[in-house]
Short mmCIF file of N, CA and C in Angstrom, two decimals:
data_model
loop_
_atom_site.label_atom_id
_atom_site.label_comp_id
_atom_site.label_asym_id
_atom_site.label_seq_id
_atom_site.Cartn_x
_atom_site.Cartn_y
_atom_site.Cartn_z
N UNK A 1 142.50 130.01 111.43
CA UNK A 1 142.60 129.28 110.18
C UNK A 1 143.11 127.86 110.42
N UNK A 2 144.10 127.77 111.30
CA UNK A 2 144.70 126.47 111.58
C UNK A 2 143.67 125.52 112.21
N UNK A 3 142.79 126.02 113.07
CA UNK A 3 141.79 125.16 113.71
C UNK A 3 140.75 124.68 112.69
N UNK A 4 140.44 125.52 111.71
CA UNK A 4 139.50 125.11 110.66
C UNK A 4 140.10 123.98 109.83
N UNK A 5 141.38 124.13 109.47
CA UNK A 5 142.06 123.09 108.71
C UNK A 5 142.13 121.79 109.50
N UNK A 6 142.40 121.89 110.79
CA UNK A 6 142.45 120.70 111.64
C UNK A 6 141.09 120.01 111.70
N UNK A 7 140.03 120.82 111.81
CA UNK A 7 138.68 120.25 111.85
C UNK A 7 138.34 119.56 110.53
N UNK A 8 138.73 120.16 109.40
CA UNK A 8 138.48 119.55 108.10
C UNK A 8 139.26 118.25 107.94
N UNK A 9 140.49 118.23 108.43
CA UNK A 9 141.30 117.02 108.34
C UNK A 9 140.67 115.89 109.16
N UNK A 10 140.20 116.22 110.35
CA UNK A 10 139.56 115.22 111.20
C UNK A 10 138.28 114.72 110.52
N UNK A 11 137.50 115.64 109.95
CA UNK A 11 136.26 115.26 109.26
C UNK A 11 136.57 114.35 108.07
N UNK A 12 137.64 114.65 107.34
CA UNK A 12 138.01 113.83 106.19
C UNK A 12 138.41 112.43 106.62
N UNK A 13 139.07 112.32 107.76
CA UNK A 13 139.46 111.01 108.27
C UNK A 13 138.24 110.21 108.74
N UNK A 14 137.25 110.89 109.29
CA UNK A 14 136.08 110.20 109.80
C UNK A 14 135.08 109.83 108.72
N UNK A 15 135.05 110.55 107.63
CA UNK A 15 134.04 110.34 106.59
C UNK A 15 134.03 108.92 106.03
N UNK A 16 135.16 108.32 105.66
CA UNK A 16 135.09 106.95 105.14
C UNK A 16 134.47 105.96 106.14
N UNK A 17 134.68 106.17 107.43
CA UNK A 17 134.12 105.27 108.43
C UNK A 17 132.61 105.46 108.55
N UNK A 18 132.12 106.65 108.27
CA UNK A 18 130.70 106.93 108.40
C UNK A 18 129.93 106.42 107.18
N UNK A 19 130.50 106.50 106.01
CA UNK A 19 129.80 106.14 104.79
C UNK A 19 129.29 104.70 104.76
N UNK A 20 130.08 103.70 105.13
CA UNK A 20 129.54 102.34 105.11
C UNK A 20 128.32 102.18 106.03
N UNK A 21 128.33 102.83 107.19
CA UNK A 21 127.20 102.75 108.10
C UNK A 21 125.96 103.38 107.47
N UNK A 22 126.13 104.53 106.82
CA UNK A 22 125.00 105.20 106.18
C UNK A 22 124.46 104.34 105.03
N UNK A 23 125.36 103.74 104.26
CA UNK A 23 124.92 102.88 103.16
C UNK A 23 124.19 101.66 103.69
N UNK A 24 124.68 101.10 104.77
CA UNK A 24 124.05 99.93 105.38
C UNK A 24 122.67 100.29 105.92
N UNK A 25 122.55 101.46 106.53
CA UNK A 25 121.25 101.90 107.05
C UNK A 25 120.25 102.11 105.91
N UNK A 26 120.71 102.67 104.81
CA UNK A 26 119.83 102.88 103.65
C UNK A 26 119.38 101.54 103.08
N UNK A 27 120.30 100.57 103.05
CA UNK A 27 119.97 99.24 102.55
C UNK A 27 118.92 98.57 103.43
N UNK A 28 119.08 98.69 104.76
CA UNK A 28 118.11 98.12 105.69
C UNK A 28 116.75 98.80 105.53
N UNK A 29 116.76 100.11 105.36
CA UNK A 29 115.51 100.86 105.20
C UNK A 29 114.77 100.41 103.95
N UNK A 30 115.51 100.22 102.85
CA UNK A 30 114.90 99.80 101.60
C UNK A 30 114.33 98.39 101.72
N UNK A 31 115.08 97.50 102.35
CA UNK A 31 114.61 96.12 102.44
C UNK A 31 113.39 96.01 103.35
N UNK A 32 113.26 96.90 104.33
CA UNK A 32 112.10 96.85 105.20
C UNK A 32 110.85 97.34 104.49
N UNK A 33 111.01 98.21 103.49
CA UNK A 33 109.84 98.73 102.81
C UNK A 33 109.30 97.73 101.79
N UNK A 34 110.13 96.85 101.28
CA UNK A 34 109.66 95.82 100.36
C UNK A 34 109.94 94.47 101.00
N UNK A 35 108.91 93.94 101.66
CA UNK A 35 109.08 92.74 102.46
C UNK A 35 108.95 91.45 101.66
N UNK A 36 108.64 91.58 100.37
CA UNK A 36 108.40 90.40 99.55
C UNK A 36 109.70 89.78 99.06
N UNK A 37 109.76 88.47 99.12
CA UNK A 37 110.97 87.76 98.72
C UNK A 37 110.94 87.32 97.26
N UNK A 38 109.78 87.41 96.61
CA UNK A 38 109.71 87.00 95.21
C UNK A 38 108.74 87.88 94.43
N UNK A 39 108.66 87.64 93.15
CA UNK A 39 107.92 88.51 92.22
C UNK A 39 106.44 88.65 92.55
N UNK A 40 105.77 87.57 92.89
CA UNK A 40 104.35 87.63 93.20
C UNK A 40 104.07 87.81 94.69
N UNK A 41 105.12 87.97 95.47
CA UNK A 41 105.00 88.20 96.91
C UNK A 41 104.33 87.02 97.62
N UNK A 42 104.56 85.82 97.12
CA UNK A 42 104.00 84.64 97.79
C UNK A 42 104.82 84.25 99.00
N UNK A 43 106.01 84.83 99.12
CA UNK A 43 106.86 84.61 100.29
C UNK A 43 107.41 85.95 100.74
N UNK A 44 107.56 86.09 102.06
CA UNK A 44 108.15 87.30 102.62
C UNK A 44 109.62 87.06 102.94
N UNK A 45 110.37 88.15 102.98
CA UNK A 45 111.76 88.05 103.41
C UNK A 45 111.80 87.53 104.84
N UNK A 46 112.86 86.82 105.13
CA UNK A 46 113.07 86.27 106.46
C UNK A 46 113.07 87.40 107.50
N UNK A 47 112.39 87.20 108.60
CA UNK A 47 112.38 88.20 109.66
C UNK A 47 111.28 89.24 109.52
N UNK A 48 110.43 89.13 108.50
CA UNK A 48 109.33 90.08 108.33
C UNK A 48 108.28 89.82 109.40
N UNK A 49 107.88 90.84 110.14
CA UNK A 49 106.87 90.63 111.18
C UNK A 49 105.52 90.19 110.58
N UNK A 50 104.81 89.38 111.30
CA UNK A 50 103.53 88.85 110.84
C UNK A 50 102.43 89.90 110.96
N UNK A 51 101.64 90.04 109.91
CA UNK A 51 100.46 90.92 109.97
C UNK A 51 99.42 90.37 110.93
N UNK A 52 99.41 89.06 111.11
CA UNK A 52 98.41 88.43 111.98
C UNK A 52 98.55 88.85 113.43
N UNK A 53 99.70 89.36 113.80
CA UNK A 53 99.93 89.76 115.19
C UNK A 53 99.53 91.21 115.44
N UNK A 54 98.87 91.84 114.48
CA UNK A 54 98.46 93.25 114.62
C UNK A 54 97.28 93.42 115.56
N UNK A 55 96.54 92.36 115.83
CA UNK A 55 95.44 92.45 116.77
C UNK A 55 94.08 92.40 116.11
N UNK A 56 93.51 93.54 115.84
CA UNK A 56 92.14 93.58 115.32
C UNK A 56 92.08 93.22 113.84
N UNK A 57 90.88 92.83 113.40
CA UNK A 57 90.66 92.49 112.00
C UNK A 57 91.07 93.65 111.08
N UNK A 58 90.69 94.85 111.46
CA UNK A 58 91.01 96.02 110.65
C UNK A 58 92.52 96.22 110.53
N UNK A 59 93.24 96.09 111.63
CA UNK A 59 94.69 96.28 111.59
C UNK A 59 95.39 95.20 110.77
N UNK A 60 94.90 93.97 110.88
CA UNK A 60 95.47 92.88 110.08
C UNK A 60 95.25 93.15 108.60
N UNK A 61 94.03 93.50 108.23
CA UNK A 61 93.71 93.79 106.83
C UNK A 61 94.53 94.96 106.30
N UNK A 62 94.63 96.02 107.09
CA UNK A 62 95.40 97.20 106.66
C UNK A 62 96.87 96.87 106.45
N UNK A 63 97.42 95.99 107.28
CA UNK A 63 98.82 95.57 107.13
C UNK A 63 99.03 94.87 105.80
N UNK A 64 98.16 93.92 105.47
CA UNK A 64 98.29 93.20 104.20
C UNK A 64 98.07 94.13 103.01
N UNK A 65 97.12 95.05 103.12
CA UNK A 65 96.86 96.00 102.04
C UNK A 65 98.07 96.91 101.84
N UNK A 66 98.63 97.39 102.92
CA UNK A 66 99.81 98.26 102.84
C UNK A 66 100.96 97.53 102.12
N UNK A 67 101.21 96.30 102.51
CA UNK A 67 102.31 95.54 101.90
C UNK A 67 102.05 95.28 100.41
N UNK A 68 100.82 94.89 100.08
CA UNK A 68 100.49 94.60 98.68
C UNK A 68 100.59 95.85 97.82
N UNK A 69 100.08 96.97 98.32
CA UNK A 69 100.13 98.21 97.53
C UNK A 69 101.56 98.68 97.34
N UNK A 70 102.39 98.53 98.34
CA UNK A 70 103.81 98.90 98.21
C UNK A 70 104.50 97.97 97.21
N UNK A 71 104.17 96.69 97.28
CA UNK A 71 104.82 95.71 96.40
C UNK A 71 104.52 96.01 94.93
N UNK A 72 103.27 96.35 94.64
CA UNK A 72 102.88 96.62 93.25
C UNK A 72 102.94 98.10 92.88
N UNK A 73 103.32 98.96 93.81
CA UNK A 73 103.46 100.39 93.51
C UNK A 73 102.13 101.09 93.28
N UNK A 74 101.09 100.64 93.95
CA UNK A 74 99.77 101.24 93.82
C UNK A 74 99.47 102.12 95.02
N UNK A 75 98.46 102.95 94.91
CA UNK A 75 98.09 103.90 95.95
C UNK A 75 97.54 103.17 97.18
N UNK A 76 98.24 103.33 98.29
CA UNK A 76 97.80 102.70 99.54
C UNK A 76 96.50 103.33 100.00
N UNK A 77 96.38 104.65 99.89
CA UNK A 77 95.16 105.33 100.31
C UNK A 77 93.94 104.83 99.55
N UNK A 78 94.07 104.71 98.25
CA UNK A 78 92.96 104.22 97.43
C UNK A 78 92.65 102.76 97.76
N UNK A 79 93.69 101.97 97.96
CA UNK A 79 93.50 100.55 98.29
C UNK A 79 92.75 100.40 99.61
N UNK A 80 93.10 101.22 100.60
CA UNK A 80 92.41 101.17 101.89
C UNK A 80 90.96 101.64 101.76
N UNK A 81 90.76 102.70 100.99
CA UNK A 81 89.42 103.25 100.80
C UNK A 81 88.49 102.22 100.15
N UNK A 82 88.96 101.57 99.12
CA UNK A 82 88.12 100.61 98.41
C UNK A 82 87.87 99.36 99.25
N UNK A 83 88.87 98.88 99.97
CA UNK A 83 88.67 97.71 100.83
C UNK A 83 87.66 98.03 101.93
N UNK A 84 87.72 99.23 102.47
CA UNK A 84 86.75 99.62 103.49
C UNK A 84 85.34 99.64 102.90
N UNK A 85 85.21 100.24 101.72
CA UNK A 85 83.89 100.34 101.10
C UNK A 85 83.35 98.96 100.69
N UNK A 86 84.21 98.09 100.19
CA UNK A 86 83.77 96.78 99.72
C UNK A 86 83.40 95.83 100.85
N UNK A 87 84.20 95.84 101.92
CA UNK A 87 84.00 94.81 102.96
C UNK A 87 84.14 95.30 104.39
N UNK A 88 84.38 96.59 104.57
CA UNK A 88 84.66 97.13 105.91
C UNK A 88 85.84 96.39 106.56
N UNK A 89 86.80 96.00 105.72
CA UNK A 89 88.00 95.26 106.12
C UNK A 89 87.67 93.86 106.64
N UNK A 90 86.51 93.34 106.33
CA UNK A 90 86.12 91.98 106.74
C UNK A 90 86.42 91.03 105.58
N UNK A 91 87.53 90.31 105.68
CA UNK A 91 87.94 89.42 104.60
C UNK A 91 87.06 88.18 104.50
N UNK A 92 86.17 87.97 105.45
CA UNK A 92 85.23 86.84 105.39
C UNK A 92 83.89 87.22 104.76
N UNK A 93 83.76 88.45 104.29
CA UNK A 93 82.50 88.93 103.74
C UNK A 93 82.17 88.24 102.42
N UNK A 94 80.88 87.93 102.25
CA UNK A 94 80.36 87.36 101.00
C UNK A 94 79.08 88.09 100.64
N UNK A 95 78.96 88.48 99.40
CA UNK A 95 77.72 89.08 98.91
C UNK A 95 76.80 87.94 98.52
N UNK A 96 75.69 87.80 99.23
CA UNK A 96 74.81 86.66 99.01
C UNK A 96 74.12 86.69 97.64
N UNK A 97 73.98 87.86 97.05
CA UNK A 97 73.30 87.91 95.75
C UNK A 97 74.25 87.69 94.57
N UNK A 98 75.51 88.10 94.71
CA UNK A 98 76.44 87.98 93.57
C UNK A 98 77.50 86.90 93.75
N UNK A 99 77.76 86.53 94.99
CA UNK A 99 78.82 85.57 95.25
C UNK A 99 80.20 86.20 95.38
N UNK A 100 80.25 87.54 95.34
CA UNK A 100 81.53 88.24 95.52
C UNK A 100 82.08 87.93 96.91
N UNK A 101 83.40 87.73 96.99
CA UNK A 101 83.97 87.25 98.24
C UNK A 101 85.22 88.01 98.65
N UNK A 102 85.41 88.10 99.96
CA UNK A 102 86.65 88.58 100.53
C UNK A 102 86.77 90.08 100.69
N UNK A 103 87.97 90.47 101.01
CA UNK A 103 88.33 91.86 101.30
C UNK A 103 87.95 92.80 100.17
N UNK A 104 88.22 92.41 98.94
CA UNK A 104 87.92 93.25 97.78
C UNK A 104 86.72 92.76 96.98
N UNK A 105 85.96 91.82 97.54
CA UNK A 105 84.73 91.32 96.93
C UNK A 105 84.95 90.85 95.49
N UNK A 106 85.84 89.90 95.34
CA UNK A 106 86.13 89.32 94.03
C UNK A 106 84.99 88.42 93.57
N UNK A 107 84.58 88.58 92.33
CA UNK A 107 83.65 87.64 91.71
C UNK A 107 84.46 86.38 91.39
N UNK A 108 83.83 85.20 91.42
CA UNK A 108 84.57 83.96 91.17
C UNK A 108 85.35 83.95 89.85
N UNK A 109 84.76 84.45 88.79
CA UNK A 109 85.44 84.47 87.49
C UNK A 109 86.63 85.41 87.47
N UNK A 110 86.49 86.55 88.15
CA UNK A 110 87.60 87.51 88.22
C UNK A 110 88.75 86.92 89.03
N UNK A 111 88.41 86.31 90.17
CA UNK A 111 89.43 85.68 91.01
C UNK A 111 90.20 84.61 90.24
N UNK A 112 89.49 83.85 89.42
CA UNK A 112 90.10 82.76 88.66
C UNK A 112 91.12 83.26 87.64
N UNK A 113 91.08 84.53 87.30
CA UNK A 113 92.03 85.10 86.33
C UNK A 113 93.21 85.81 86.97
N UNK A 114 93.39 85.65 88.27
CA UNK A 114 94.55 86.24 88.95
C UNK A 114 95.61 85.18 89.18
N UNK A 115 96.85 85.58 89.39
CA UNK A 115 97.88 84.58 89.68
C UNK A 115 97.75 83.99 91.09
N UNK A 116 96.81 84.50 91.86
CA UNK A 116 96.60 84.02 93.23
C UNK A 116 95.39 83.09 93.33
N UNK A 117 94.88 82.64 92.19
CA UNK A 117 93.66 81.84 92.14
C UNK A 117 93.73 80.54 92.93
N UNK A 118 94.93 80.01 93.16
CA UNK A 118 95.01 78.75 93.92
C UNK A 118 94.85 78.97 95.42
N UNK A 119 94.86 80.24 95.83
CA UNK A 119 94.63 80.60 97.23
C UNK A 119 93.18 81.04 97.41
N UNK A 120 92.77 81.20 98.63
CA UNK A 120 91.39 81.60 98.93
C UNK A 120 91.21 83.12 98.81
N UNK A 121 90.12 83.57 98.17
CA UNK A 121 89.85 85.01 98.13
C UNK A 121 89.46 85.54 99.51
N UNK A 122 89.22 84.64 100.46
CA UNK A 122 88.89 85.04 101.83
C UNK A 122 90.13 85.31 102.68
N UNK A 123 91.30 85.06 102.15
CA UNK A 123 92.53 85.35 102.88
C UNK A 123 92.95 86.78 102.56
N UNK A 124 93.13 87.63 103.56
CA UNK A 124 93.41 89.04 103.29
C UNK A 124 94.70 89.30 102.51
N UNK A 125 95.70 88.47 102.72
CA UNK A 125 96.96 88.66 101.98
C UNK A 125 96.74 88.44 100.49
N UNK A 126 96.10 87.33 100.13
CA UNK A 126 95.93 87.00 98.72
C UNK A 126 94.94 87.94 98.05
N UNK A 127 93.92 88.32 98.77
CA UNK A 127 92.94 89.25 98.22
C UNK A 127 93.58 90.60 97.92
N UNK A 128 94.37 91.11 98.85
CA UNK A 128 95.04 92.40 98.65
C UNK A 128 96.04 92.31 97.50
N UNK A 129 96.81 91.24 97.46
CA UNK A 129 97.78 91.08 96.37
C UNK A 129 97.10 90.95 95.02
N UNK A 130 96.00 90.20 94.96
CA UNK A 130 95.29 90.03 93.70
C UNK A 130 94.71 91.36 93.21
N UNK A 131 94.16 92.14 94.13
CA UNK A 131 93.61 93.45 93.75
C UNK A 131 94.70 94.36 93.22
N UNK A 132 95.83 94.41 93.90
CA UNK A 132 96.92 95.29 93.45
C UNK A 132 97.52 94.78 92.15
N UNK A 133 97.59 93.47 91.97
CA UNK A 133 98.07 92.89 90.71
C UNK A 133 97.17 93.33 89.57
N UNK A 134 95.85 93.28 89.80
CA UNK A 134 94.91 93.70 88.77
C UNK A 134 95.03 95.19 88.47
N UNK A 135 95.17 95.99 89.52
CA UNK A 135 95.28 97.45 89.33
C UNK A 135 96.53 97.79 88.53
N UNK A 136 97.59 97.08 88.80
CA UNK A 136 98.85 97.31 88.09
C UNK A 136 98.68 97.09 86.58
N UNK A 137 97.72 96.25 86.23
CA UNK A 137 97.45 95.93 84.83
C UNK A 137 96.21 96.63 84.30
N UNK A 138 95.79 97.71 84.96
CA UNK A 138 94.66 98.50 84.49
C UNK A 138 93.31 97.98 84.90
N UNK A 139 93.23 97.12 85.88
CA UNK A 139 91.97 96.52 86.29
C UNK A 139 91.18 97.31 87.32
N UNK A 140 91.35 98.63 87.33
CA UNK A 140 90.57 99.46 88.26
C UNK A 140 89.08 99.38 88.00
N UNK A 141 88.69 99.06 86.78
CA UNK A 141 87.27 99.10 86.41
C UNK A 141 86.42 98.12 87.23
N UNK A 142 87.03 97.16 87.87
CA UNK A 142 86.28 96.21 88.69
C UNK A 142 85.78 96.85 89.98
N UNK A 143 86.39 97.97 90.34
CA UNK A 143 85.98 98.69 91.55
C UNK A 143 85.75 100.13 91.16
N UNK A 144 84.60 100.66 91.48
CA UNK A 144 84.37 102.09 91.22
C UNK A 144 84.97 102.86 92.39
N UNK A 145 85.38 104.07 92.15
CA UNK A 145 86.01 104.87 93.21
C UNK A 145 85.02 105.82 93.86
N UNK A 146 83.76 105.74 93.52
CA UNK A 146 82.76 106.62 94.13
C UNK A 146 82.01 105.90 95.23
#
């Protein structure tokens, strides 16, 4: 009985020292999942790794899509599926008959109604953010899921 009480006393003494570390780790984990420094995600938090260093076009596009979907709370799986179907992750793609451009094949008029309109629809970051911004506001109808 005495050894159990001693162990509990030692645990009670150690617990306050452990809690700040656990809270700090949780804070770091949360900040790493949301890398955006502002509301529209036009800036990343300091120290955020660059998506451009991922290597292949597909990996770069997937990185930007992942970040945008997390930022707006949209389905990453659906975002990846639609980007693959629309452009095969080629953010330089243009539909010659309609003029749709970029990763999510934005029509010029649709692009002009996003908060990212001053950026190029051919940039994977802005295209992914604009798509997720639209989805957050019910704009799924621009992309069919079939």
